[in-house]
Tab-separated table of C-alpha atoms in Angstrom:
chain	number	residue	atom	x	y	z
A	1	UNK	CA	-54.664	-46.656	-49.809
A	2	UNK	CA	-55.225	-48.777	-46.655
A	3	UNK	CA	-51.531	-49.652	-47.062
A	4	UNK	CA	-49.990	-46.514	-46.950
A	5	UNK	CA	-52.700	-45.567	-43.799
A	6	UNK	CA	-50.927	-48.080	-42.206
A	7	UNK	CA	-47.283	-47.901	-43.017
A	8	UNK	CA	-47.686	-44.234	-41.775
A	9	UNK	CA	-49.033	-45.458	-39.101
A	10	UNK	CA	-46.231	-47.872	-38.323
A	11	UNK	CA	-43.967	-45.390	-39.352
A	12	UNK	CA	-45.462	-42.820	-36.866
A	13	UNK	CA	-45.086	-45.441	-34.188
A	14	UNK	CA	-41.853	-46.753	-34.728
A	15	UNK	CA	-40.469	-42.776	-34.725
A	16	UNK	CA	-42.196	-42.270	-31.634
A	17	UNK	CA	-40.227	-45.170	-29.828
A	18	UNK	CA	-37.272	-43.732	-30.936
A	19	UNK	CA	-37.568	-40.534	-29.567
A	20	UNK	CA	-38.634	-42.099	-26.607
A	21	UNK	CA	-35.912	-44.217	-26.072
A	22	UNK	CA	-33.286	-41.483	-27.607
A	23	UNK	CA	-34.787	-39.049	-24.664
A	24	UNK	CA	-34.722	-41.660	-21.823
A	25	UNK	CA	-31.041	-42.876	-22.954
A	26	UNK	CA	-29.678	-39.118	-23.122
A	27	UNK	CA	-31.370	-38.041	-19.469
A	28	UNK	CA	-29.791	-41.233	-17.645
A	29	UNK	CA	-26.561	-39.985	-19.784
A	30	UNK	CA	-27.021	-36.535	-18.118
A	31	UNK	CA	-27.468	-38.052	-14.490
A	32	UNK	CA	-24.490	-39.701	-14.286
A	33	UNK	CA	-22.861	-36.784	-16.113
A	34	UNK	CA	-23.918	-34.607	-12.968
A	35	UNK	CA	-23.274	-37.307	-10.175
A	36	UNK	CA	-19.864	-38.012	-11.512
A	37	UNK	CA	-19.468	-34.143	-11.611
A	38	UNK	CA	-20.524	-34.101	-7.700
A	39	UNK	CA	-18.579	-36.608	-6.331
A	40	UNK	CA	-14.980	-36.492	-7.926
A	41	UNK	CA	-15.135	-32.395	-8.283
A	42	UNK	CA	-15.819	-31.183	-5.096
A	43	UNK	CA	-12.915	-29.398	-4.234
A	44	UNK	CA	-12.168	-29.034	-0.677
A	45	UNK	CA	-13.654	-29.956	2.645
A	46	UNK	CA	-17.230	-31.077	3.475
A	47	UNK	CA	-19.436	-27.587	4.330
A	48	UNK	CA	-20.385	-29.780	8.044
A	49	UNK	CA	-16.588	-29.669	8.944
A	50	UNK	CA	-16.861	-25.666	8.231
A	51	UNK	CA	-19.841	-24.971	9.603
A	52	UNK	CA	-21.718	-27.031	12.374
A	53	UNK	CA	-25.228	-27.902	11.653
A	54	UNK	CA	-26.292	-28.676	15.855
A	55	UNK	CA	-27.196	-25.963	18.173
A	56	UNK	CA	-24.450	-27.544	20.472
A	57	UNK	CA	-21.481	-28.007	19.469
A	58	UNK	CA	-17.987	-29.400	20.912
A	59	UNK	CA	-15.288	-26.720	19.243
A	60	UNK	CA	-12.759	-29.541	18.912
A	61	UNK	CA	-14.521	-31.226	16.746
A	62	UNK	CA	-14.361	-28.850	14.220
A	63	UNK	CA	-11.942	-29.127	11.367
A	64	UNK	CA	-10.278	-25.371	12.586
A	65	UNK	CA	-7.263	-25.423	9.726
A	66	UNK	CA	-9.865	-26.033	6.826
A	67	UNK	CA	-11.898	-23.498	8.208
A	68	UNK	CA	-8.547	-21.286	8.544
A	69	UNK	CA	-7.670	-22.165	5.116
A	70	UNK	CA	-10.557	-20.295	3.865
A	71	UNK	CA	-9.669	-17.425	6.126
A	72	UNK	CA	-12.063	-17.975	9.680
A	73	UNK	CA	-11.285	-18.038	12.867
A	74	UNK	CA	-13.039	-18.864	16.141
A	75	UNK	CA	-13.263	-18.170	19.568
A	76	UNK	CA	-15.169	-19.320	22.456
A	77	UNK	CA	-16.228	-17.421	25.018
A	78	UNK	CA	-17.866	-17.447	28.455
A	79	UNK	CA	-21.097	-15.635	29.736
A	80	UNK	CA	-18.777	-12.316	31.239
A	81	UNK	CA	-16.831	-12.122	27.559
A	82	UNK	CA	-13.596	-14.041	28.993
A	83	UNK	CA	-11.726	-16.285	26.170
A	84	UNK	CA	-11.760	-19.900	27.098
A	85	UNK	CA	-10.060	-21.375	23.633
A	86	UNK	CA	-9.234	-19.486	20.432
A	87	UNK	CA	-8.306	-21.003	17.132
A	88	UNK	CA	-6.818	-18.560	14.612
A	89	UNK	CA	-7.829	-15.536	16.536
A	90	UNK	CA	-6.771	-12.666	14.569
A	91	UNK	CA	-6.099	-10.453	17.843
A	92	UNK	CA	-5.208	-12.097	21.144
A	93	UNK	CA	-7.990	-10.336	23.105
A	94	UNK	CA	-8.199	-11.873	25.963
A	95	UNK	CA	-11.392	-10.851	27.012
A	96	UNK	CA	-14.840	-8.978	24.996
A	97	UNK	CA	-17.029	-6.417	26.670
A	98	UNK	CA	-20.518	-7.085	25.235
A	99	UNK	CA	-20.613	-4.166	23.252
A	100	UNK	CA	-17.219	-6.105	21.080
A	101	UNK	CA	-19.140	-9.223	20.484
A	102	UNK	CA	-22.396	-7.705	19.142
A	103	UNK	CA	-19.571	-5.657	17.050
A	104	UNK	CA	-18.774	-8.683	15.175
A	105	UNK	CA	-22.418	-9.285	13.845
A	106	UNK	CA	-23.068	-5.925	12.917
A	107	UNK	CA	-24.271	-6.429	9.271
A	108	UNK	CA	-22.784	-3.211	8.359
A	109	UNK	CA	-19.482	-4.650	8.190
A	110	UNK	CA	-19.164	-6.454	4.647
A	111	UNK	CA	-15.864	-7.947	5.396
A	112	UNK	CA	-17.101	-10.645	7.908
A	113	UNK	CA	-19.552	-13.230	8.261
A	114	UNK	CA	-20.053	-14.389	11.685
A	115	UNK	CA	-22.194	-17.744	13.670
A	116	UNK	CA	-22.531	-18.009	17.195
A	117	UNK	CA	-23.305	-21.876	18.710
A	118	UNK	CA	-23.896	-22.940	22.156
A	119	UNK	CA	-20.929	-25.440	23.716
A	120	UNK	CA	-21.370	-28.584	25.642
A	121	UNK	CA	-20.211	-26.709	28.442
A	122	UNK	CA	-22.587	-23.857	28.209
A	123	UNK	CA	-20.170	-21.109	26.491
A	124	UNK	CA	-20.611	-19.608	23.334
A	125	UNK	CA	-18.552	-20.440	20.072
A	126	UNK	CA	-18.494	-17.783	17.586
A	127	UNK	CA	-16.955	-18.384	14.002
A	128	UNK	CA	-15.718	-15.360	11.783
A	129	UNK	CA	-15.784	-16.019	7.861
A	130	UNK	CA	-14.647	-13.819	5.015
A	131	UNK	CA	-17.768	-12.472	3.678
A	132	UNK	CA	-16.259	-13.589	0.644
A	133	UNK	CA	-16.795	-17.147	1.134
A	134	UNK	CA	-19.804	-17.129	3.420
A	135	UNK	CA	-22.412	-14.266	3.248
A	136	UNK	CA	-24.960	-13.659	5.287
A	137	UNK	CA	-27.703	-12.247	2.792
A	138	UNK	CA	-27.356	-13.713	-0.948
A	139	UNK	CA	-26.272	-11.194	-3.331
């Protein structure tokens, strides 16, 4: 009797281990899994080349035909609404009364997302997205 107490004993034992080891060996299996899956299928460009992270930013610096690619466009504009730089402007305004550039945050319009960063030189950047790729609320 003491015998088979301890063979199920050893038995119990030597099953745990393997379950341990089973679980630990599938989980670092499933890490690298994801981490390969992160780093070789990322498709496109890093989001900090799309969208800048800094409350001042220098417009050149941005990667403007990656963010075209996905359908935005930029402009950068002075304190009375006057154009300094565009890059992909849909219209060539040359010039926004107020009234226009709170226009393109109005959250009533679905079809764009729009930021608006501080320049080095004290304008104001504003990038237009396709609500389709950037949103401002989640769904």
């Amino acid at each position: 009797m003491k015998g088979v107490d301890m063979d199920r004993r050893r038995n119990i034992l030597k099953n745990t281990f393997k379950f341990a080891a089973s679980f630990i060996v599938i989980n670092i299996l499933f890490l690298f899994v994801v981490v390969a899956f992160v780093l070789y299928s990322t498709a496109g460009k890093n989001i900090n080349s799309l969208v800048p992270i800094s409350r001042k930013v220098n417009p050149d610096d941005l990667d403007w035909e990656a963010i075209n690619e996905i359908g935005g466009w930029g402009i950068v504009v002075d304190n009375e609404g006057n154009v300094v730089k565009s890059y992909y402007q849909e219209d060539d305004k040359k010039n926004y009364t107020y009234i226009e550039l709170v226009d393109l945050f109005d959250i009533r319009h679905n079809d764009k997302t729009a930021f608006s960063y501080g320049t080095v030189d004290g304008n104001k950047l504003i990038i237009i997205y396709p609500s389709l790729v950037f949103q401002k609320y989640p769904p």
